PDB file of C-alpha atoms in Angstrom:
ATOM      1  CA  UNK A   1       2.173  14.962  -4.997  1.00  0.00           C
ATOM      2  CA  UNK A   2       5.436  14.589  -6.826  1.00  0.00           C
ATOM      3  CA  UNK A   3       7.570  15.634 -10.284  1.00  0.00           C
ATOM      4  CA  UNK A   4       6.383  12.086 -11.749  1.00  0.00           C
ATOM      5  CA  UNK A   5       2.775  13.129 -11.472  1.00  0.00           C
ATOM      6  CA  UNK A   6       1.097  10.758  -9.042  1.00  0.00           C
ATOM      7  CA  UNK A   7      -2.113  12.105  -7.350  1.00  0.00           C
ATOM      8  CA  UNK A   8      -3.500  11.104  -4.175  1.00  0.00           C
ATOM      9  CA  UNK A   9      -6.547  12.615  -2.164  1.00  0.00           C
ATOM     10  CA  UNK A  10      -6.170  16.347  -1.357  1.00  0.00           C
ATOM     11  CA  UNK A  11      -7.383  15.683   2.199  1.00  0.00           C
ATOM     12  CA  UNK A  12      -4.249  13.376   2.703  1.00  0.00           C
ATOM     13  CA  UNK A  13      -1.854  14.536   0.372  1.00  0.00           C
ATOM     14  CA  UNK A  14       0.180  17.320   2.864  1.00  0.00           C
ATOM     15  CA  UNK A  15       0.224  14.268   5.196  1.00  0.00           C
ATOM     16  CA  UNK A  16       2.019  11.896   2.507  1.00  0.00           C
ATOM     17  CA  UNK A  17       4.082  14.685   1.239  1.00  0.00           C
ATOM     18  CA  UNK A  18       5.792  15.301   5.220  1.00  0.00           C
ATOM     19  CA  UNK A  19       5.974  11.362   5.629  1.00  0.00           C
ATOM     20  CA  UNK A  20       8.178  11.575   2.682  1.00  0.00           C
ATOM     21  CA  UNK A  21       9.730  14.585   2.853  1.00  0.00           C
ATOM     22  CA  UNK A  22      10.730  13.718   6.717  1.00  0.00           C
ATOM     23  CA  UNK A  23      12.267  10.253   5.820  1.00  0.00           C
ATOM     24  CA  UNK A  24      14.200  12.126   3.277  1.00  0.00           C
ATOM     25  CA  UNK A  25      15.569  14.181   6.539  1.00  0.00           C
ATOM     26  CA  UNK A  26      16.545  11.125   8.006  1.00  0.00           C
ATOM     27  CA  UNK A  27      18.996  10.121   5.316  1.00  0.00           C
ATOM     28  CA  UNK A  28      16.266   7.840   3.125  1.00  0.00           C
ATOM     29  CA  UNK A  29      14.719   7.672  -0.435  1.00  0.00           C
ATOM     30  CA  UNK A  30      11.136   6.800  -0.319  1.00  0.00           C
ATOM     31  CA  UNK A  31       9.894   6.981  -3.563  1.00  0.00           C
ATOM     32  CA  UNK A  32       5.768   6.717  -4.503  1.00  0.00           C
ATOM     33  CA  UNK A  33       5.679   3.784  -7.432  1.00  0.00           C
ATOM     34  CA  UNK A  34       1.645   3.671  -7.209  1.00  0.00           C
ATOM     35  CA  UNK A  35      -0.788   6.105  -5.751  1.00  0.00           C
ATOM     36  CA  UNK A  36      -4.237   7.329  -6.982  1.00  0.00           C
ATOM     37  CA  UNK A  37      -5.309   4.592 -10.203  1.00  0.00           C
ATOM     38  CA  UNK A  38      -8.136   5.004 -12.278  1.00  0.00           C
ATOM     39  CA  UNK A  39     -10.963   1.666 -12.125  1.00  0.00           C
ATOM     40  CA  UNK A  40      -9.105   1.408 -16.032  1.00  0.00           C
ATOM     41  CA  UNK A  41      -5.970   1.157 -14.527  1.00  0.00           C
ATOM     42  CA  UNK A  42      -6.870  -1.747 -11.977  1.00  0.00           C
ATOM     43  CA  UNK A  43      -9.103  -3.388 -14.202  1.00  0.00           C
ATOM     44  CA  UNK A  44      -5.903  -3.421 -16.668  1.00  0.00           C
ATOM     45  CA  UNK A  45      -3.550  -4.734 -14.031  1.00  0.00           C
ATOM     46  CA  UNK A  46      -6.074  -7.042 -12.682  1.00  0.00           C
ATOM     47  CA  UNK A  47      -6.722  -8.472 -16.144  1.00  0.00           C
ATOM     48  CA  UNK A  48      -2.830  -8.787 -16.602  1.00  0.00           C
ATOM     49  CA  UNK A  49      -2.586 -10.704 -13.293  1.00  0.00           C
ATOM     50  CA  UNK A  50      -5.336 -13.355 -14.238  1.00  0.00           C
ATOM     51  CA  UNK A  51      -3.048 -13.786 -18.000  1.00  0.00           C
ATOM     52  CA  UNK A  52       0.216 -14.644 -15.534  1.00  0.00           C
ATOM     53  CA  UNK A  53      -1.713 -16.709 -13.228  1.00  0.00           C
ATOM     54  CA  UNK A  54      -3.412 -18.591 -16.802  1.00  0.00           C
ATOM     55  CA  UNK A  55      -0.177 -19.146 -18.427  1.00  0.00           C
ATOM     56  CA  UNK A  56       1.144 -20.835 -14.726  1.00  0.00           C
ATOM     57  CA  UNK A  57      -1.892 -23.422 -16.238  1.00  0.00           C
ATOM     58  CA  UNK A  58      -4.844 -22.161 -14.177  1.00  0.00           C
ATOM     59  CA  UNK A  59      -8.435 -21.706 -15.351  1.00  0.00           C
ATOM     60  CA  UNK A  60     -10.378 -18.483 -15.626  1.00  0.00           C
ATOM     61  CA  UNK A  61     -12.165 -19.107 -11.958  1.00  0.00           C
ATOM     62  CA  UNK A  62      -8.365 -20.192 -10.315  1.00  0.00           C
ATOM     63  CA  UNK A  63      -6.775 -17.507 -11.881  1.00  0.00           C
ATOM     64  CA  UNK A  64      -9.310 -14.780 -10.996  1.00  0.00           C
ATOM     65  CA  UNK A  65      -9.363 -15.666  -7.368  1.00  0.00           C
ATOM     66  CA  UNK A  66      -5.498 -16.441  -7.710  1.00  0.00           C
ATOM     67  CA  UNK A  67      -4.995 -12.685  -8.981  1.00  0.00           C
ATOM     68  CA  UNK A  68      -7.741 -11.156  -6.339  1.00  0.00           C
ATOM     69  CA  UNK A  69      -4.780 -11.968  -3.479  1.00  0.00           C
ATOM     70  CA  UNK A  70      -2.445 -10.141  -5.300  1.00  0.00           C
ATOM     71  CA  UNK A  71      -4.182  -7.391  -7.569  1.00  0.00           C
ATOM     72  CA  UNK A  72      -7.637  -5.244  -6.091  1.00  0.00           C
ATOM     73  CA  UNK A  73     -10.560  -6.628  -8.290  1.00  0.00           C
ATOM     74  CA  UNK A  74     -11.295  -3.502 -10.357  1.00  0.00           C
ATOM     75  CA  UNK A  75     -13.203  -0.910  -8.611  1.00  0.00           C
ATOM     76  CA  UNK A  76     -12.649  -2.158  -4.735  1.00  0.00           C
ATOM     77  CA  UNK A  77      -8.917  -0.817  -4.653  1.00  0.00           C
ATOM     78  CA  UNK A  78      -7.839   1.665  -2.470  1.00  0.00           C
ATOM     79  CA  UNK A  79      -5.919   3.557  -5.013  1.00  0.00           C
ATOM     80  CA  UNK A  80      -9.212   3.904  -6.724  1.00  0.00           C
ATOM     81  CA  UNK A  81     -10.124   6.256  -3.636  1.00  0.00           C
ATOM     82  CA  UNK A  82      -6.881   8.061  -3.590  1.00  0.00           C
ATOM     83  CA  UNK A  83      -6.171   7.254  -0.092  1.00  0.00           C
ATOM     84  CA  UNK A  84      -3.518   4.379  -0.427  1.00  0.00           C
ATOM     85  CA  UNK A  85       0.352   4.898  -1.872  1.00  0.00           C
ATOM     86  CA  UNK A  86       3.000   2.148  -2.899  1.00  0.00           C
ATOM     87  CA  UNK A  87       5.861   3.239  -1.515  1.00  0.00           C
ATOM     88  CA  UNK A  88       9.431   1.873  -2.515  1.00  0.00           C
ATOM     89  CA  UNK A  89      12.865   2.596  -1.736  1.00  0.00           C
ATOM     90  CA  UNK A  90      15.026   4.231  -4.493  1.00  0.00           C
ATOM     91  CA  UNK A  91      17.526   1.496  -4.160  1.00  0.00           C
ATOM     92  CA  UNK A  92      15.307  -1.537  -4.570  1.00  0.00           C
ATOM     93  CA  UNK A  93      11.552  -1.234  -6.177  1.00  0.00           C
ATOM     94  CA  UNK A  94      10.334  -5.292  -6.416  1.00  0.00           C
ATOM     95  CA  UNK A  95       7.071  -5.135  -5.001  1.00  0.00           C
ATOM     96  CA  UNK A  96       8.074  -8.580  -2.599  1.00  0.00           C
ATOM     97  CA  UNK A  97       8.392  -9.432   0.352  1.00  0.00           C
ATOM     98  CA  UNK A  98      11.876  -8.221   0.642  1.00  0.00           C
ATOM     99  CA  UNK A  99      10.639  -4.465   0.347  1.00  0.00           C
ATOM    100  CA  UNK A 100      10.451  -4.721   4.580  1.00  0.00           C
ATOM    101  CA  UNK A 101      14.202  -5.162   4.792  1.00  0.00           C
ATOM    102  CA  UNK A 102      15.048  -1.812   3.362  1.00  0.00           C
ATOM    103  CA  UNK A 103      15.801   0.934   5.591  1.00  0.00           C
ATOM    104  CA  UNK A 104      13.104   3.069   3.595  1.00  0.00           C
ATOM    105  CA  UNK A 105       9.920   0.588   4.877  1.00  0.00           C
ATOM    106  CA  UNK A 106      11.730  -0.003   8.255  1.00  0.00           C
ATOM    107  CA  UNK A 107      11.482   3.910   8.890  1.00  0.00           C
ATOM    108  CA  UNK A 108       8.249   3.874   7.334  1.00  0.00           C
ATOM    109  CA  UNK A 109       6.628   1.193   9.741  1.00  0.00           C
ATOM    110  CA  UNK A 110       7.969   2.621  12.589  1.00  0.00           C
ATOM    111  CA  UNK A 111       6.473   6.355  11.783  1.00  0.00           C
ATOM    112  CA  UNK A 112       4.180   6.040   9.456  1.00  0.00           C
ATOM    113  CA  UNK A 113       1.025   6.154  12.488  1.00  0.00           C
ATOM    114  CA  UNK A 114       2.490   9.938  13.235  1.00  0.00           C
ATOM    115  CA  UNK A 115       0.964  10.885   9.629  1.00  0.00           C
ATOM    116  CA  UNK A 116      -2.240   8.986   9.809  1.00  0.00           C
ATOM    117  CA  UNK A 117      -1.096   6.154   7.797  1.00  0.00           C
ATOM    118  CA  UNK A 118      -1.028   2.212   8.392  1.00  0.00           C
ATOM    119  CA  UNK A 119       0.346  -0.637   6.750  1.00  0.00           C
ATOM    120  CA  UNK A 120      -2.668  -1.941   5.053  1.00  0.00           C
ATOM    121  CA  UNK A 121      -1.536  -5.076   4.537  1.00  0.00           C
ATOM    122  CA  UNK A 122       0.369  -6.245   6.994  1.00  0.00           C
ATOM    123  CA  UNK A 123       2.306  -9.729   7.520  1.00  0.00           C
ATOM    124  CA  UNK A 124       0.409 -12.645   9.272  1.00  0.00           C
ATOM    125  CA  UNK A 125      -2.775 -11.202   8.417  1.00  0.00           C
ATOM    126  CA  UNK A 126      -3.445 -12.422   4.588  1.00  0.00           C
ATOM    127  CA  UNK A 127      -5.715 -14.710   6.263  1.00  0.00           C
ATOM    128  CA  UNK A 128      -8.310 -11.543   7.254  1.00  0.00           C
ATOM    129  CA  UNK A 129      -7.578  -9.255   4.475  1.00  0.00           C
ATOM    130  CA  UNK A 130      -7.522 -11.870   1.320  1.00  0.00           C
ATOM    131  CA  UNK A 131      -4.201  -9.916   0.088  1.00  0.00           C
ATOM    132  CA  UNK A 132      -0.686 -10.782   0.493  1.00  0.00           C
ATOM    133  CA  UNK A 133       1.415  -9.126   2.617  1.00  0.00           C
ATOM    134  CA  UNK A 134       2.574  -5.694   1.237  1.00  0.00           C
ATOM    135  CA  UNK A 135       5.340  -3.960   3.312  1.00  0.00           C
ATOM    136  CA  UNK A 136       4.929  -1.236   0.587  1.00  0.00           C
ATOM    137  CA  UNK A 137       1.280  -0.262   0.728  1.00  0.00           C
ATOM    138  CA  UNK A 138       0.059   2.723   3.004  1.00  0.00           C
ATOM    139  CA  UNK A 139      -3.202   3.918   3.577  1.00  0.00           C
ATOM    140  CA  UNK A 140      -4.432   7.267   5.278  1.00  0.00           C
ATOM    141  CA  UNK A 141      -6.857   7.044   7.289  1.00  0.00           C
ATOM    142  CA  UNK A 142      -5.964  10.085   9.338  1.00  0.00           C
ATOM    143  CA  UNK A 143      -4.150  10.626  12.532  1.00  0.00           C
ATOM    144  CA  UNK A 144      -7.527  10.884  14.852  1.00  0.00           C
ATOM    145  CA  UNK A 145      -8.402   7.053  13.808  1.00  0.00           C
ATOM    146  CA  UNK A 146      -4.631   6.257  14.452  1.00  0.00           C
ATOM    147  CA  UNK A 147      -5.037   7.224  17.490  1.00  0.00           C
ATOM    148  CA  UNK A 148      -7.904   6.189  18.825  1.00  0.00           C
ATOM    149  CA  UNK A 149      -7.267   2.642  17.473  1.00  0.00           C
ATOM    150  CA  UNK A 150      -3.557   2.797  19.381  1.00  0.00           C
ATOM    151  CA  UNK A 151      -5.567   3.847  22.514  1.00  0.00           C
ATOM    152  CA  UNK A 152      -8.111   1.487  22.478  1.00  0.00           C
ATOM    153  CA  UNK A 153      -6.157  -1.560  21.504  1.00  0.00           C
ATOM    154  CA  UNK A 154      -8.516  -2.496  18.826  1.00  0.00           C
ATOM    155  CA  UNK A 155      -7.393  -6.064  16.496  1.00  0.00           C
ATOM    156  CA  UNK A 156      -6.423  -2.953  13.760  1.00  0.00           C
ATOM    157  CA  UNK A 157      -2.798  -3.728  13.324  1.00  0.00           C
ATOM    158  CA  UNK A 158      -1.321  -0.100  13.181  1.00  0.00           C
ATOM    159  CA  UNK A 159       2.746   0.458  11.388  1.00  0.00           C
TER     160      UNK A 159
END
């Protein structure tokens, strides 16, 4: 989908590429840090999760479920399906909570819904999801369920 080579789902991708390319229009720099991984790749950053949440003086069980709210167990992440993309702005690219203050995720919220995407994780909800809030991670899950869920008023929490 971009010059630094991340992939996402070819059913998706022209929808992630005008999200981006449209926030560009409107004076922003979205940038994709994450998008399709490989079950290596999350099993790798899973692994190094539990090894931070071990030195912090947790045990293997802690630090796995510690490290479950913050990294997909390996093979139940969505960027194993291609469908989900971290997305950053160019001028600050911590994955924290601060991300939602930039203009870049502000813009993002607000349209994201007009591509088929939501806010997968959103804030107040870490409770029904098991993962932290992340104002950076968007899922497609087209614009027909978008839709339907905004019309129906369904407990889905849409951007």
């Amino acid at each position: 989908i971009d010059q630094n080579g991340h992939a996402f789902d070819k059913r998706a991708a022209n929808a992630l590429k005008k999200m981006l390319s449209d926030a560009q229009a409107a004076g922003l720099s979205p940038i994709v840090c994450s998008s399709y991984r490989s079950v290596e790749k999350q099993t790798s950053l899973f692994q190094d999760e539990v090894a931070k949440q071990k030195s912090k003086g947790m045990n293997e069980a802690q630090a796995q479920k510690t490290a479950a709210t913050v990294v997909a167990y390996p093979g139940t992440s969505e960027h194993n399906l291609g469908l989900a993309a971290d997305i950053v702005s160019l001028d600050y690219q911590i994955l924290d909570e601060a991300q939602k203050n930039t203009p870049e995720a502000k813009w993002l919220k607000e349209n994201c819904s007009k591509y088929g995407f939501i806010v997968r994780y959103p804030d107040g909800k870490s409770d029904k999801t098991g993962v932290i809030f992340e104002p950076w991670h968007y899922r497609y899950v087209g614009e027909e369920i978008v839709i339907m869920a905004e019309s129906r008023r369904t407990n889905y929490t849409i951007c």
